Short mmCIF file of C-alpha atoms in Angstrom, two decimals:
data_model
loop_
_atom_site.label_atom_id
_atom_site.label_comp_id
_atom_site.label_asym_id
_atom_site.label_seq_id
_atom_site.Cartn_x
_atom_site.Cartn_y
_atom_site.Cartn_z
CA UNK N 1 -12.45 -15.03 -39.07
CA UNK N 2 -15.04 -16.98 -37.11
CA UNK N 3 -14.12 -19.98 -34.94
CA UNK N 4 -17.10 -22.35 -34.58
CA UNK N 5 -17.14 -25.34 -32.23
CA UNK N 6 -19.58 -28.21 -31.93
CA UNK N 7 -18.72 -29.94 -28.65
CA UNK N 8 -19.98 -33.51 -28.49
CA UNK N 9 -19.52 -36.14 -25.84
CA UNK N 10 -16.84 -37.96 -27.84
CA UNK N 11 -15.51 -35.45 -30.37
CA UNK N 12 -15.33 -31.69 -30.72
CA UNK N 13 -15.63 -30.44 -34.29
CA UNK N 14 -13.98 -27.10 -35.00
CA UNK N 15 -14.61 -24.96 -38.07
CA UNK N 16 -12.90 -21.81 -39.32
CA UNK N 17 -14.97 -19.44 -41.45
CA UNK N 18 -13.85 -16.56 -43.64
CA UNK N 19 -17.10 -14.80 -44.38
CA UNK N 20 -19.59 -17.54 -45.31
CA UNK N 21 -16.84 -19.90 -46.50
CA UNK N 22 -15.63 -22.80 -44.37
CA UNK N 23 -11.88 -22.64 -44.96
CA UNK N 24 -10.71 -25.28 -42.47
CA UNK N 25 -12.12 -27.81 -40.05
CA UNK N 26 -10.80 -30.49 -37.75
CA UNK N 27 -11.82 -32.82 -34.94
CA UNK N 28 -10.47 -33.10 -31.40
CA UNK N 29 -11.23 -35.66 -28.73
CA UNK N 30 -13.55 -34.23 -26.08
CA UNK N 31 -11.26 -34.89 -23.15
CA UNK N 32 -12.74 -33.83 -19.77
CA UNK N 33 -9.29 -33.76 -18.13
CA UNK N 34 -7.90 -31.22 -20.60
CA UNK N 35 -7.23 -27.83 -18.96
CA UNK N 36 -8.06 -24.45 -20.56
CA UNK N 37 -4.36 -23.96 -21.31
CA UNK N 38 -4.24 -27.34 -23.04
CA UNK N 39 -7.33 -26.48 -25.11
CA UNK N 40 -5.72 -23.14 -26.01
CA UNK N 41 -2.55 -24.92 -27.13
CA UNK N 42 -4.59 -27.38 -29.22
CA UNK N 43 -6.53 -24.58 -30.96
CA UNK N 44 -3.33 -22.62 -31.61
CA UNK N 45 -1.59 -25.67 -33.07
CA UNK N 46 -4.50 -26.57 -35.33
CA UNK N 47 -4.85 -23.01 -36.61
CA UNK N 48 -1.12 -22.86 -37.32
CA UNK N 49 -1.24 -26.19 -39.14
CA UNK N 50 -4.10 -24.84 -41.26
CA UNK N 51 -2.00 -21.80 -42.20
CA UNK N 52 -3.75 -19.32 -39.91
CA UNK N 53 -3.12 -17.66 -36.58
CA UNK N 54 -5.11 -16.92 -33.45
CA UNK N 55 -4.83 -13.20 -34.23
CA UNK N 56 -7.13 -13.68 -37.24
CA UNK N 57 -10.05 -14.81 -35.05
CA UNK N 58 -12.57 -11.99 -34.64
CA UNK N 59 -15.42 -14.01 -33.08
CA UNK N 60 -16.14 -17.47 -31.69
CA UNK N 61 -19.35 -19.45 -31.20
CA UNK N 62 -19.97 -22.73 -29.38
CA UNK N 63 -22.70 -25.38 -29.37
CA UNK N 64 -22.19 -28.00 -26.68
CA UNK N 65 -23.92 -31.12 -25.40
CA UNK N 66 -21.05 -31.85 -23.01
CA UNK N 67 -21.42 -29.43 -20.08
CA UNK N 68 -18.56 -31.06 -18.21
CA UNK N 69 -16.04 -29.62 -20.68
CA UNK N 70 -17.80 -26.51 -22.00
CA UNK N 71 -16.31 -24.10 -19.47
CA UNK N 72 -12.74 -25.31 -20.03
CA UNK N 73 -13.14 -25.20 -23.82
CA UNK N 74 -14.54 -21.65 -23.72
CA UNK N 75 -11.75 -20.50 -21.40
CA UNK N 76 -9.27 -22.11 -23.79
CA UNK N 77 -10.75 -20.25 -26.76
CA UNK N 78 -10.52 -16.95 -24.91
CA UNK N 79 -6.95 -17.65 -23.80
CA UNK N 80 -5.89 -18.47 -27.37
CA UNK N 81 -7.78 -15.78 -29.27
CA UNK N 82 -8.75 -13.12 -26.66
CA UNK N 83 -12.33 -13.52 -27.94
CA UNK N 84 -15.07 -14.58 -25.54
CA UNK N 85 -17.13 -17.25 -27.30
CA UNK N 86 -20.90 -16.97 -27.55
CA UNK N 87 -22.78 -20.11 -26.51
CA UNK N 88 -25.90 -21.29 -28.34
CA UNK N 89 -28.78 -22.78 -26.34
CA UNK N 90 -32.56 -22.73 -26.13
CA UNK N 91 -32.51 -19.14 -24.85
CA UNK N 92 -30.57 -17.74 -27.81
CA UNK N 93 -32.44 -15.20 -29.95
CA UNK N 94 -32.38 -17.09 -33.22
CA UNK N 95 -34.76 -17.22 -36.21
CA UNK N 96 -36.12 -20.65 -35.33
CA UNK N 97 -39.05 -21.82 -33.21
CA UNK N 98 -38.48 -24.68 -30.78
CA UNK N 99 -41.99 -26.09 -30.99
CA UNK N 100 -41.68 -28.63 -28.19
CA UNK N 101 -42.95 -28.84 -24.61
CA UNK N 102 -39.54 -28.11 -23.05
CA UNK N 103 -37.61 -25.86 -25.48
CA UNK N 104 -34.73 -25.29 -23.06
CA UNK N 105 -33.93 -29.01 -23.18
CA UNK N 106 -33.31 -28.99 -26.94
CA UNK N 107 -29.60 -29.61 -27.57
CA UNK N 108 -27.57 -26.80 -29.09
CA UNK N 109 -26.46 -29.07 -31.93
CA UNK N 110 -30.09 -29.71 -32.87
CA UNK N 111 -30.83 -25.98 -32.83
CA UNK N 112 -28.02 -25.15 -35.24
CA UNK N 113 -28.87 -28.16 -37.43
CA UNK N 114 -32.34 -26.65 -37.74
CA UNK N 115 -30.94 -23.25 -38.71
CA UNK N 116 -28.73 -24.81 -41.39
CA UNK N 117 -31.49 -27.01 -42.80
CA UNK N 118 -33.88 -24.08 -43.12
CA UNK N 119 -31.34 -21.91 -44.93
CA UNK N 120 -29.88 -24.59 -47.19
CA UNK N 121 -32.90 -26.70 -48.11
CA UNK N 122 -35.91 -24.39 -47.56
CA UNK N 123 -38.27 -27.32 -47.11
CA UNK N 124 -39.40 -29.78 -44.45
CA UNK N 125 -36.39 -31.86 -43.47
CA UNK N 126 -35.37 -34.78 -41.29
CA UNK N 127 -31.73 -34.39 -40.26
CA UNK N 128 -30.08 -37.65 -39.18
CA UNK N 129 -26.98 -36.74 -37.17
CA UNK N 130 -24.53 -39.61 -36.70
CA UNK N 131 -22.54 -38.77 -33.58
CA UNK N 132 -22.00 -40.47 -30.23
CA UNK N 133 -25.76 -40.97 -30.40
CA UNK N 134 -27.79 -40.88 -33.60
CA UNK N 135 -30.34 -38.07 -33.50
CA UNK N 136 -33.28 -37.44 -35.82
CA UNK N 137 -34.22 -33.74 -35.98
CA UNK N 138 -37.66 -32.98 -37.42
CA UNK N 139 -37.89 -29.56 -39.04
CA UNK N 140 -40.75 -27.84 -40.82
CA UNK N 141 -40.39 -24.71 -42.94
CA UNK N 142 -42.95 -21.96 -43.40
CA UNK N 143 -42.07 -19.18 -45.80
CA UNK N 144 -43.48 -16.51 -43.49
CA UNK N 145 -42.60 -17.91 -40.06
CA UNK N 146 -39.27 -19.54 -40.86
CA UNK N 147 -38.20 -22.85 -39.44
CA UNK N 148 -39.66 -24.90 -36.60
CA UNK N 149 -38.01 -27.72 -34.68
CA UNK N 150 -40.96 -29.99 -33.92
CA UNK N 151 -39.16 -32.76 -32.05
CA UNK N 152 -37.08 -35.77 -32.80
CA UNK N 153 -35.68 -39.10 -31.73
CA UNK N 154 -32.42 -40.15 -30.08
CA UNK N 155 -31.09 -43.68 -30.53
CA UNK N 156 -27.75 -45.38 -29.75
CA UNK N 157 -24.84 -44.53 -32.01
CA UNK N 158 -24.05 -46.52 -35.14
CA UNK N 159 -21.65 -48.78 -33.29
CA UNK N 160 -24.65 -50.42 -31.64
CA UNK N 161 -27.44 -49.65 -34.11
CA UNK N 162 -27.83 -51.00 -37.63
CA UNK N 163 -28.55 -49.04 -40.80
CA UNK N 164 -31.95 -50.77 -41.05
CA UNK N 165 -32.87 -49.21 -37.67
CA UNK N 166 -32.23 -45.78 -39.26
CA UNK N 167 -34.46 -46.57 -42.24
CA UNK N 168 -37.19 -47.93 -40.00
CA UNK N 169 -37.25 -44.86 -37.77
CA UNK N 170 -37.25 -42.47 -40.73
CA UNK N 171 -40.24 -44.28 -42.23
CA UNK N 172 -42.11 -44.08 -38.91
CA UNK N 173 -41.34 -40.36 -38.59
CA UNK N 174 -42.57 -39.75 -42.15
CA UNK N 175 -45.80 -41.63 -41.39
CA UNK N 176 -46.48 -39.21 -38.51
CA UNK N 177 -45.37 -36.03 -40.29
CA UNK N 178 -47.77 -33.18 -39.41
CA UNK N 179 -48.48 -32.18 -43.01
CA UNK N 180 -48.76 -33.81 -46.41
CA UNK N 181 -45.39 -32.32 -47.37
CA UNK N 182 -42.77 -35.00 -47.96
CA UNK N 183 -39.68 -34.14 -45.88
CA UNK N 184 -36.25 -34.62 -47.39
CA UNK N 185 -33.81 -36.71 -45.36
CA UNK N 186 -30.28 -35.42 -44.84
CA UNK N 187 -27.39 -37.04 -42.97
CA UNK N 188 -24.65 -35.22 -41.07
CA UNK N 189 -22.08 -36.01 -38.40
CA UNK N 190 -18.68 -37.65 -38.41
CA UNK N 191 -19.89 -41.09 -39.47
CA UNK N 192 -22.53 -39.97 -41.95
CA UNK N 193 -20.40 -40.71 -45.00
CA UNK N 194 -19.95 -44.32 -43.91
CA UNK N 195 -23.51 -45.08 -42.88
CA UNK N 196 -25.62 -43.07 -45.33
CA UNK N 197 -24.82 -45.27 -48.38
CA UNK N 198 -26.30 -48.21 -46.47
CA UNK N 199 -29.59 -46.42 -45.75
CA UNK N 200 -32.29 -46.29 -48.39
CA UNK N 201 -34.13 -43.35 -46.81
CA UNK N 202 -31.19 -40.91 -46.67
CA UNK N 203 -31.11 -38.68 -49.73
CA UNK N 204 -27.90 -36.67 -49.24
CA UNK N 205 -24.97 -36.12 -46.90
CA UNK N 206 -23.91 -32.73 -45.56
CA UNK N 207 -21.04 -33.46 -43.19
CA UNK N 208 -20.57 -29.82 -42.19
CA UNK N 209 -24.23 -29.01 -41.55
CA UNK N 210 -23.76 -28.28 -37.83
CA UNK N 211 -20.81 -25.96 -38.44
CA UNK N 212 -22.82 -24.12 -41.10
CA UNK N 213 -25.64 -23.76 -38.58
CA UNK N 214 -23.19 -22.23 -36.11
CA UNK N 215 -22.11 -19.72 -38.73
CA UNK N 216 -25.76 -18.81 -39.35
CA UNK N 217 -26.34 -18.51 -35.60
CA UNK N 218 -23.31 -16.24 -35.23
CA UNK N 219 -24.65 -13.88 -37.88
CA UNK N 220 -28.15 -13.92 -36.35
CA UNK N 221 -26.69 -13.04 -32.94
CA UNK N 222 -24.86 -10.04 -34.39
CA UNK N 223 -21.29 -11.35 -34.38
CA UNK N 224 -18.90 -9.96 -36.98
CA UNK N 225 -15.74 -11.56 -38.30
#
C-alpha cells in the first residue's frame, strides 16, 4: 500500500492507497512540537483504526508546505513503516511543466494538484484549494505536451475571505486566460464542501484531489506499492 501525506500549515492530510484506490484517509493537526516518535505513534494508531497495519505500507510520498515539521513527519513515517518517504518539490521529475519564473518556489501541493487535474479532467482547469490559505492554481492542458502550471493566486483562508472574493478572483483569472479555452473550476481542500455551494463560479468539488495527485506523482517517480 501507498501512504500519501499532504502537510499543510494547519492540517496534515493522510491517504492510504491500494493500487489506484483511496481506501482510507484522515486528518491530523500539523503540530510543530510533535516528535518523530509521536508522529510514528499517530500513523500507527490511524492505520490500525482503519483496519490496516504499518507492515502493509510498501511506499510513502510527501508534499509539504510546512518545512518546520517536514523532517519530523518523514522520520516518523520511516520509524512506523521502515519506508523512507519520497518528497515532492519543484525538482521532482514529473510529467508537468512549471511554467513560471521561479519554478522551485511552486508549492508541492500545487504541483500535485496540477498532476491530478491533468489526469482527471484533461482540460484547462482552475483549482481552488481551500486550506489555511485559499490558492488558485491555473493549469493548461496540451494533448502532446501534457499539463502546465502557469501561475496562480494566494489569498487569505475562508475564515477571513468571503465566497464573493472567490468568485471575483475566478472571473478575473478567466478574463486573463492565455487561450480562448474556457477553464473548468474545481474546488478541493478541507473546507471545499462548505464553501463551494456558496460560489457561483465553482463547478465541482474533489476533496481528495491533492491525495490523488500524490498517488500519480508516486507512480511517475517509479514507486511501487
